[in-house]
N, CA, C and O atoms as a printed pandas DataFrame, in Angstrom:
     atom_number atom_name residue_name chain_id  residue_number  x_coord  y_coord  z_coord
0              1         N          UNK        A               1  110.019   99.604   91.348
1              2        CA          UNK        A               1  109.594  100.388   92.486
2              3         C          UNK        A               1  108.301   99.793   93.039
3              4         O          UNK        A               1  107.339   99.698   92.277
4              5         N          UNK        A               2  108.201   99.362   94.369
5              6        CA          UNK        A               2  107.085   99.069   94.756
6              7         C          UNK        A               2  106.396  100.198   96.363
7              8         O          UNK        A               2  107.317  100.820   96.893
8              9         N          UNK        A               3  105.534  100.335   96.771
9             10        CA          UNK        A               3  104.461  100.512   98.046
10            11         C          UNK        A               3  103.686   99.966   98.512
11            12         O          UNK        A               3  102.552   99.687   98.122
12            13         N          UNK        A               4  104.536   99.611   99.973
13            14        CA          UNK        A               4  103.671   99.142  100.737
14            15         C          UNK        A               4  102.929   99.657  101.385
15            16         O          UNK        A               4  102.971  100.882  101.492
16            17         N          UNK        A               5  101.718   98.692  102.237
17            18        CA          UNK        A               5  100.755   99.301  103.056
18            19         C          UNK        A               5  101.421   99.985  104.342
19            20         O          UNK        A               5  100.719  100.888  104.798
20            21         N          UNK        A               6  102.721   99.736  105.085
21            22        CA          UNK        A               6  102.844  100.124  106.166
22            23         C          UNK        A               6  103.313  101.422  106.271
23            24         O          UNK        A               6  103.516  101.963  107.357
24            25         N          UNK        A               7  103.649  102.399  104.277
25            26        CA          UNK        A               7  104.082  103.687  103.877
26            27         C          UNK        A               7  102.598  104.163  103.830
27            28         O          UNK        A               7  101.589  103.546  103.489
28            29         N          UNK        A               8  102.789  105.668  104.349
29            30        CA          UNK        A               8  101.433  106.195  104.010
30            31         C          UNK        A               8  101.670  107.539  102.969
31            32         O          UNK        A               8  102.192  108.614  103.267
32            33         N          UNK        A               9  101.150  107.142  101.743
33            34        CA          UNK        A               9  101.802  107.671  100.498
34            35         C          UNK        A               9  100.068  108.294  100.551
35            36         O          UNK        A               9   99.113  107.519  100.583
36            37         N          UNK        A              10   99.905  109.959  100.551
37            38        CA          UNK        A              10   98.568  110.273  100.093
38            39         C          UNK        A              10   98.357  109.968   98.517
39            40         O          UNK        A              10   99.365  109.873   97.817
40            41         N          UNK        A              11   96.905  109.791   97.864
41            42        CA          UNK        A              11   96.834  110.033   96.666
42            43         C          UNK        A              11   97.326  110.792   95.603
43            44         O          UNK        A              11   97.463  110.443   94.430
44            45         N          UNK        A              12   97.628  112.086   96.238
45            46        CA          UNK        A              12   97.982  113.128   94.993
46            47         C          UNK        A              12   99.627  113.112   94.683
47            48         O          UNK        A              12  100.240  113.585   93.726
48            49         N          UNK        A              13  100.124  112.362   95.899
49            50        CA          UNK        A              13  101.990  111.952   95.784
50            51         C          UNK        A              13  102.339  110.715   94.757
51            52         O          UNK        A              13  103.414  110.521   94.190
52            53         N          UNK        A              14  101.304  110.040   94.684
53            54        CA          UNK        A              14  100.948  108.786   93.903
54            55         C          UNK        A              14  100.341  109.528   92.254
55            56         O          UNK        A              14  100.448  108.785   91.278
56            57         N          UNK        A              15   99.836  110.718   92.065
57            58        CA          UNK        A              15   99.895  111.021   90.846
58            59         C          UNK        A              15  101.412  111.920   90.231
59            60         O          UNK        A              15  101.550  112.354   89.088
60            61         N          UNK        A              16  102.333  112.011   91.264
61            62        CA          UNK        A              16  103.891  112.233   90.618
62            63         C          UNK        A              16  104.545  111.758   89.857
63            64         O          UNK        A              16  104.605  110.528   89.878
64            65         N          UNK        A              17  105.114  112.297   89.122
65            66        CA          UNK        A              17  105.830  111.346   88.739
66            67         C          UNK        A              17  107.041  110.040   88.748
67            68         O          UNK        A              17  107.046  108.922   88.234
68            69         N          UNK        A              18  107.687  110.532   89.304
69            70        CA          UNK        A              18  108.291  109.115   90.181
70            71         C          UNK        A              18  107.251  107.991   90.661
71            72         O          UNK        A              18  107.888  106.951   90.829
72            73         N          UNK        A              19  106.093  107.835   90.902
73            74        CA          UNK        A              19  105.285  106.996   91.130
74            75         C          UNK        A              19  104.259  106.518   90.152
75            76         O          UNK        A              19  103.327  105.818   90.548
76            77         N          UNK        A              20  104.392  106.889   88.784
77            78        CA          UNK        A              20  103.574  106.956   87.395
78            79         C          UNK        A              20  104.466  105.239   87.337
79            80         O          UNK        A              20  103.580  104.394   87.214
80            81         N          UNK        A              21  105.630  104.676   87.381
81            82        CA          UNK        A              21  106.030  103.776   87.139
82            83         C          UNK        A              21  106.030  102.069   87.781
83            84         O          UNK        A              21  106.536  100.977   87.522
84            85         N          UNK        A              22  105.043  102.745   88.835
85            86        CA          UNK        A              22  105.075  101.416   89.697
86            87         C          UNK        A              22  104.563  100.639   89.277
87            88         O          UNK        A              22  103.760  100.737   88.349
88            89         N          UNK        A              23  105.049   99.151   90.129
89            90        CA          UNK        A              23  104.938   97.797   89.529
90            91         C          UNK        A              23  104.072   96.913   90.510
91            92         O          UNK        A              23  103.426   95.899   90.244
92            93         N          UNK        A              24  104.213   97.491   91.581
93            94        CA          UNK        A              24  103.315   96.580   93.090
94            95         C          UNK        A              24  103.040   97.637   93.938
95            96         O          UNK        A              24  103.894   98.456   94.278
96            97         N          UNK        A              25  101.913   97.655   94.284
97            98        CA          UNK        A              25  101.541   98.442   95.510
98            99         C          UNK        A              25  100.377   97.825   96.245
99           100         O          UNK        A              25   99.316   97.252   95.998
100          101         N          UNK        A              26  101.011   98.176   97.143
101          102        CA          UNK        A              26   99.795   97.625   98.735
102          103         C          UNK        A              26   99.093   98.819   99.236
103          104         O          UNK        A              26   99.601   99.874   99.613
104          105         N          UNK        A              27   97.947   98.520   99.186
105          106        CA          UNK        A              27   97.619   99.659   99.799
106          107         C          UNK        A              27   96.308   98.971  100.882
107          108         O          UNK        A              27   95.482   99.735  101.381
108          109         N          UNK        A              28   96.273   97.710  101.102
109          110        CA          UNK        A              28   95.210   97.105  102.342
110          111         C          UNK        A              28   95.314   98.039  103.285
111          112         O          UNK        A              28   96.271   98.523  103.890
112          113         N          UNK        A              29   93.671   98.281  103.313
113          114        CA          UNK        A              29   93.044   99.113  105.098
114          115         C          UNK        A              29   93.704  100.228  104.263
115          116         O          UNK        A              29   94.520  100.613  105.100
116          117         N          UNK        A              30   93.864  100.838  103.422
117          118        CA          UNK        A              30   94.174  102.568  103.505
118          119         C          UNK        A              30   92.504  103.401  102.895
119          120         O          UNK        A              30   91.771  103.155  101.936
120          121         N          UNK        A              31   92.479  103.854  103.385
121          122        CA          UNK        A              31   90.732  104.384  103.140
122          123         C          UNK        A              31   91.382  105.796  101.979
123          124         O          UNK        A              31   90.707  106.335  101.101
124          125         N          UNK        A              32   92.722  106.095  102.299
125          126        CA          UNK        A              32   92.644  107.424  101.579
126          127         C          UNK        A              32   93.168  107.380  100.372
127          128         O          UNK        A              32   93.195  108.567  100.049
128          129         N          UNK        A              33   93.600  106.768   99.500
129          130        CA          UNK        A              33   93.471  106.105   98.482
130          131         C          UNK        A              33   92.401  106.106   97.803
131          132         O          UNK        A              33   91.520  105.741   98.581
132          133         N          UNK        A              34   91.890  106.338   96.636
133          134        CA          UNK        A              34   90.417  105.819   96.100
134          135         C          UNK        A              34   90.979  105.584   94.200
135          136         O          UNK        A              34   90.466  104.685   93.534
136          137         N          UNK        A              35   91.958  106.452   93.646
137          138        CA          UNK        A              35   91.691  105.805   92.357
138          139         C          UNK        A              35   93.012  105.791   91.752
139          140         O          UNK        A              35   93.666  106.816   91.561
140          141         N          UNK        A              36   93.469  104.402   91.397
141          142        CA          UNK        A              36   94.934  103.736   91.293
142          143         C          UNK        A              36   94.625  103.766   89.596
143          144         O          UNK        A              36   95.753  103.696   89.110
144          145         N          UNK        A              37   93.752  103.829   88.603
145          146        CA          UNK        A              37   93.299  103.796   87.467
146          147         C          UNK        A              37   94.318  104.521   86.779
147          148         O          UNK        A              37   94.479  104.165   85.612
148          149         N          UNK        A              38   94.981  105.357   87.155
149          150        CA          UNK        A              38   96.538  106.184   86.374
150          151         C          UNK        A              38   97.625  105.574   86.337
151          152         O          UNK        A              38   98.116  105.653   85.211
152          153         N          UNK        A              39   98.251  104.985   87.061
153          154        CA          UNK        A              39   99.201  103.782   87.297
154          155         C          UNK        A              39   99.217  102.506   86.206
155          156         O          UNK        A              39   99.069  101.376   86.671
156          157         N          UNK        A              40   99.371  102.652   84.964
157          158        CA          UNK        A              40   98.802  101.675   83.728
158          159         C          UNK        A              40  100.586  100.652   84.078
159          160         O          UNK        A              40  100.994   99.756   83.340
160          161         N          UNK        A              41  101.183  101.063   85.127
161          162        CA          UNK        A              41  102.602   99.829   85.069
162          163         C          UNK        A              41  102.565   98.858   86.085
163          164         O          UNK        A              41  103.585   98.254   86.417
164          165         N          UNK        A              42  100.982   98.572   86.836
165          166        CA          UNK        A              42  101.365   98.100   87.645
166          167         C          UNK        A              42  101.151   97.033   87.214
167          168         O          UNK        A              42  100.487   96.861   86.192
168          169         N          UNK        A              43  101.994   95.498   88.335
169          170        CA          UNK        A              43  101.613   94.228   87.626
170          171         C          UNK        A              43  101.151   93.259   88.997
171          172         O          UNK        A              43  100.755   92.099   88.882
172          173         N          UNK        A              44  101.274   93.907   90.158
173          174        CA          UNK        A              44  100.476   93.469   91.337
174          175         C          UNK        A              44  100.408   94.196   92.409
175          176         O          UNK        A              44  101.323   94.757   93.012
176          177         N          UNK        A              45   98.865   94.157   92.712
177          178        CA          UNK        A              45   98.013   95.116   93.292
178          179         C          UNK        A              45   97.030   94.202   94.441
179          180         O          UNK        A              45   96.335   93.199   94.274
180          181         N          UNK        A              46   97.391   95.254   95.978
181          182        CA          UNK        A              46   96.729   94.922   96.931
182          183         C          UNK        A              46   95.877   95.785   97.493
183          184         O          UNK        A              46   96.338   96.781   98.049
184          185         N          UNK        A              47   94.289   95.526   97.444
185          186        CA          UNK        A              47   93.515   96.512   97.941
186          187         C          UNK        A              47   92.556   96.170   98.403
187          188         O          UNK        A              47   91.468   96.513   97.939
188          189         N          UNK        A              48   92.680   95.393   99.452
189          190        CA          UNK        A              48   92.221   94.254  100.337
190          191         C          UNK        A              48   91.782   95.444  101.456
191          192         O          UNK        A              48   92.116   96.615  101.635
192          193         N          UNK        A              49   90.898   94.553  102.075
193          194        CA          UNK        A              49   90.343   95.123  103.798
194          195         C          UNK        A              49   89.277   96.560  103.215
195          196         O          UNK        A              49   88.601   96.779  102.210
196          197         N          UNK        A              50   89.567   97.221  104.338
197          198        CA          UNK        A              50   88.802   98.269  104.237
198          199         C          UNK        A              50   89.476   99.443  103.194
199          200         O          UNK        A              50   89.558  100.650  103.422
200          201         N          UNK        A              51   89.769   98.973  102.418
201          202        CA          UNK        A              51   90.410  100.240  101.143
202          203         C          UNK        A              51   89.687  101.062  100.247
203          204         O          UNK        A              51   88.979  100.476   99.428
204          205         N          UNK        A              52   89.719  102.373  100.231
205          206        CA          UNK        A              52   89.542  103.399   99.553
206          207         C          UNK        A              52   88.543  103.260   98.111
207          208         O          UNK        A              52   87.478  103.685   97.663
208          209         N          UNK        A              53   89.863  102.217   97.682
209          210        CA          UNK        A              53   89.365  101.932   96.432
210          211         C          UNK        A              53   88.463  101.193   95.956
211          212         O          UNK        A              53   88.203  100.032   96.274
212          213         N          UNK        A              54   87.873  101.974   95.039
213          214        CA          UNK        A              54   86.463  100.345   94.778
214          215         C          UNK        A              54   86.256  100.266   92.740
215          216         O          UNK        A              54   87.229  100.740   92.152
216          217         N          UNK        A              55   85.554   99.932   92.176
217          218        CA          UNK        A              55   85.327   99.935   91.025
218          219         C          UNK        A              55   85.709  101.112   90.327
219          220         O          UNK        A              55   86.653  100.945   89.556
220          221         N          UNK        A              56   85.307  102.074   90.379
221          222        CA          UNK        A              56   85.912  103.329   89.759
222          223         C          UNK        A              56   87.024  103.528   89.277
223          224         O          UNK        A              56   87.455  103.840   88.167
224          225         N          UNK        A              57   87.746  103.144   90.974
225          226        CA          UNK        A              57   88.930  103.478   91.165
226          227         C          UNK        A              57   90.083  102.389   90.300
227          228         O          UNK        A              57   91.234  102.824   90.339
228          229         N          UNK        A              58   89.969  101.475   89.779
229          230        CA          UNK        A              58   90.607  100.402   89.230
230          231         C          UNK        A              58   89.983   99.884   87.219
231          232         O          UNK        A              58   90.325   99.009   86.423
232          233         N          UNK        A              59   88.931  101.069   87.203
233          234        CA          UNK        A              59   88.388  100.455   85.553
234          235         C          UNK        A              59   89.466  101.054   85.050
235          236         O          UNK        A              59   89.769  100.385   84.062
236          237         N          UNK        A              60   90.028  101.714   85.139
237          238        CA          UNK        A              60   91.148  102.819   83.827
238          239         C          UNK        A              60   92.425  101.586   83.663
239          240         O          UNK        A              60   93.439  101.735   82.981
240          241         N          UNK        A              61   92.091  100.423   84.431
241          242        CA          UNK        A              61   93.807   99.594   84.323
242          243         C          UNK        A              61   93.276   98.734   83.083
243          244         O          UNK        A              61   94.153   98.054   82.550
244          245         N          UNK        A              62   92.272   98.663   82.649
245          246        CA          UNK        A              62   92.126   97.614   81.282
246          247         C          UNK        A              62   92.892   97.223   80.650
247          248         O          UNK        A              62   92.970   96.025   80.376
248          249         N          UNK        A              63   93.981   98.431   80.071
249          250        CA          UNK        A              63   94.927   98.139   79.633
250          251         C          UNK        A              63   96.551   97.740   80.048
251          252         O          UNK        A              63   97.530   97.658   79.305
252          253         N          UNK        A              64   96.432   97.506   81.674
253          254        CA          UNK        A              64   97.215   97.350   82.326
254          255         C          UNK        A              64   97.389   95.735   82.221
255          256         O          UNK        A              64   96.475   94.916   82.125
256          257         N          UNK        A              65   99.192   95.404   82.275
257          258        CA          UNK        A              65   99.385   93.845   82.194
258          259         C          UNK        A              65   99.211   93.344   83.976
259          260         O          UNK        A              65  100.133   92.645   84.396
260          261         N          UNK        A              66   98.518   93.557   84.583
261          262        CA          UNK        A              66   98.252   93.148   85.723
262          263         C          UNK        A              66   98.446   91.692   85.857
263          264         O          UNK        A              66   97.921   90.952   85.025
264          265         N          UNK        A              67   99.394   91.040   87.161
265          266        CA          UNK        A              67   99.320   89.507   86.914
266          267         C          UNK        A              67   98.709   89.111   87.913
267          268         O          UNK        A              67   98.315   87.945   87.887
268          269         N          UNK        A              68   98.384   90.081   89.311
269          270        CA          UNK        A              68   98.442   89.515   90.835
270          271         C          UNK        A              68   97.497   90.750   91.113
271          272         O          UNK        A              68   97.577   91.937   90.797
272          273         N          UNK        A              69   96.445   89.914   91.924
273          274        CA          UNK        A              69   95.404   91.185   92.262
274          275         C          UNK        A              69   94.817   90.856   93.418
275          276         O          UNK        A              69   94.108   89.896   93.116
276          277         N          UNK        A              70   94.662   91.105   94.734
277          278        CA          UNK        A              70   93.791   90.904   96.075
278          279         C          UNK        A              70   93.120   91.462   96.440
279          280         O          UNK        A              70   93.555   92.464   97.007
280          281         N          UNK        A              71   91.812   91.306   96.419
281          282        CA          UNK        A              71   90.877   92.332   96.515
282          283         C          UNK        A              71   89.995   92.001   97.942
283          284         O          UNK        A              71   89.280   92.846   98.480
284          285         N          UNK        A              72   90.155   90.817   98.374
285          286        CA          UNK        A              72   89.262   89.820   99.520
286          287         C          UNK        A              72   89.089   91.050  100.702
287          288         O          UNK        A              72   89.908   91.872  101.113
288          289         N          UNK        A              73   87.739   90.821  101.043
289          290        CA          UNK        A              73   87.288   91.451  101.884
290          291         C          UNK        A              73   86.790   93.319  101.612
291          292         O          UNK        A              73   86.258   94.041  102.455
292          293         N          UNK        A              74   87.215   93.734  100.056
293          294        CA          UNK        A              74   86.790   95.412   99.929
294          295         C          UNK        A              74   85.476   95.007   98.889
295          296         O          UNK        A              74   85.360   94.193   97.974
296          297         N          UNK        A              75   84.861   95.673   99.308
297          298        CA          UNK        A              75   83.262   95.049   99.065
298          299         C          UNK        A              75   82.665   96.295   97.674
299          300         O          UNK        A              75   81.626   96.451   97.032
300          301         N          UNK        A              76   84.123   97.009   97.749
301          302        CA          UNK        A              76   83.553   98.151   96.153
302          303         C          UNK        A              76   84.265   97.539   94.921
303          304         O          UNK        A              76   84.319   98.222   93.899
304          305         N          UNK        A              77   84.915   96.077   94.947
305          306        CA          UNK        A              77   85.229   95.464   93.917
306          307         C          UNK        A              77   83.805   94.599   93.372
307          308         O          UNK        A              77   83.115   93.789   93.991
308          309         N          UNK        A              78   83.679   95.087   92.051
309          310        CA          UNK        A              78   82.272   93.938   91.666
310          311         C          UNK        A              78   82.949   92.577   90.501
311          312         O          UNK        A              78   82.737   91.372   90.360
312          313         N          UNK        A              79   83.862   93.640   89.832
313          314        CA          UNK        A              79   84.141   92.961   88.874
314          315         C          UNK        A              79   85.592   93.170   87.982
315          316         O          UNK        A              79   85.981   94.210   87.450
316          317         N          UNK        A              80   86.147   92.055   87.996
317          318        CA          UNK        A              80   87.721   92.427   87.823
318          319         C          UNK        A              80   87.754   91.321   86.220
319          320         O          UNK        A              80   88.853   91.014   85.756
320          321         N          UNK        A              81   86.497   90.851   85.562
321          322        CA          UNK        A              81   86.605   90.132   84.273
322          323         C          UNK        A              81   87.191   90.565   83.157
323          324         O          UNK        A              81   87.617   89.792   82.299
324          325         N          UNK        A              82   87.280   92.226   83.053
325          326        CA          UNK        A              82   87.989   92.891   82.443
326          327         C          UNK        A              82   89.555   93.020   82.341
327          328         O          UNK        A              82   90.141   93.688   81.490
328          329         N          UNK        A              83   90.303   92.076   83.611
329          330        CA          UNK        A              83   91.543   92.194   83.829
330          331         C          UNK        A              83   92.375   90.926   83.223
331          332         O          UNK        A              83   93.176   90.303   83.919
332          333         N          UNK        A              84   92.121   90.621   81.928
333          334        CA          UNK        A              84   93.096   89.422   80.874
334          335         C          UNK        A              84   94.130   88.631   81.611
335          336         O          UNK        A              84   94.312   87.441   81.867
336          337         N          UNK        A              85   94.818   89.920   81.881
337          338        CA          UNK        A              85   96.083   88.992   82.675
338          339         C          UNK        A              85   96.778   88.497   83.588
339          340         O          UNK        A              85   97.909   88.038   83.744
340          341         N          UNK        A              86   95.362   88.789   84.471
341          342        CA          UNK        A              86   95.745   88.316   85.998
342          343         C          UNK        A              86   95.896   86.460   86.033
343          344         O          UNK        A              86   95.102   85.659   85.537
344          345         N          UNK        A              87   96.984   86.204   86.673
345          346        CA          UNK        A              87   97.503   84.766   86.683
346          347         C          UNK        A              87   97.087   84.564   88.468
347          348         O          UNK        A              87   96.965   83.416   88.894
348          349         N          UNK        A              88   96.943   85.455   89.172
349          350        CA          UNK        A              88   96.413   84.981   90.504
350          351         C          UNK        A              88   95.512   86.115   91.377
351          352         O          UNK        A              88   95.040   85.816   92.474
């Protein structure tokens, strides 16, 4: 199951369950979005541009096998060294 940016999925539809399983989500330029940190299945993640999300919102994936991550241009990412298994 993946989400894209051009679906506008609020946050609290994203803590359902049917969406506990996702694997890719886009969420570039969505401001209403802020914390993807529950989602421990995802394995590539877009939260590029002006997005919601910033540090907070992304420490709870530590244990997430994350492979693919875009963060260019959201300026509340400091530090993603914690993420092992990102391959790009």
């Amino acid at each position: 199951t993946d989400i894209n940016g051009s679906q506008k999925i609020p946050e609290k539809a994203l803590k359902m369950f049917p969406f506990r399983g996702l694997a890719e989500l886009n969420i570039r330029n969505n401001r209403d979005i802020k914390d993807i940190s529950f989602i421990t299945t995802l394995q590539k993640i877009d939260i590029s541009g002006t997005c919601g999300v910033d540090q907070t919102g992304i420490d709870g994936l530590r244990t997430c096998r994350l492979r693919e991550l875009r963060v260019d241009c959201n300026p509340g990412i400091r530090n993603i060294s914690f993420m092992k298994s990102l391959q790009k």
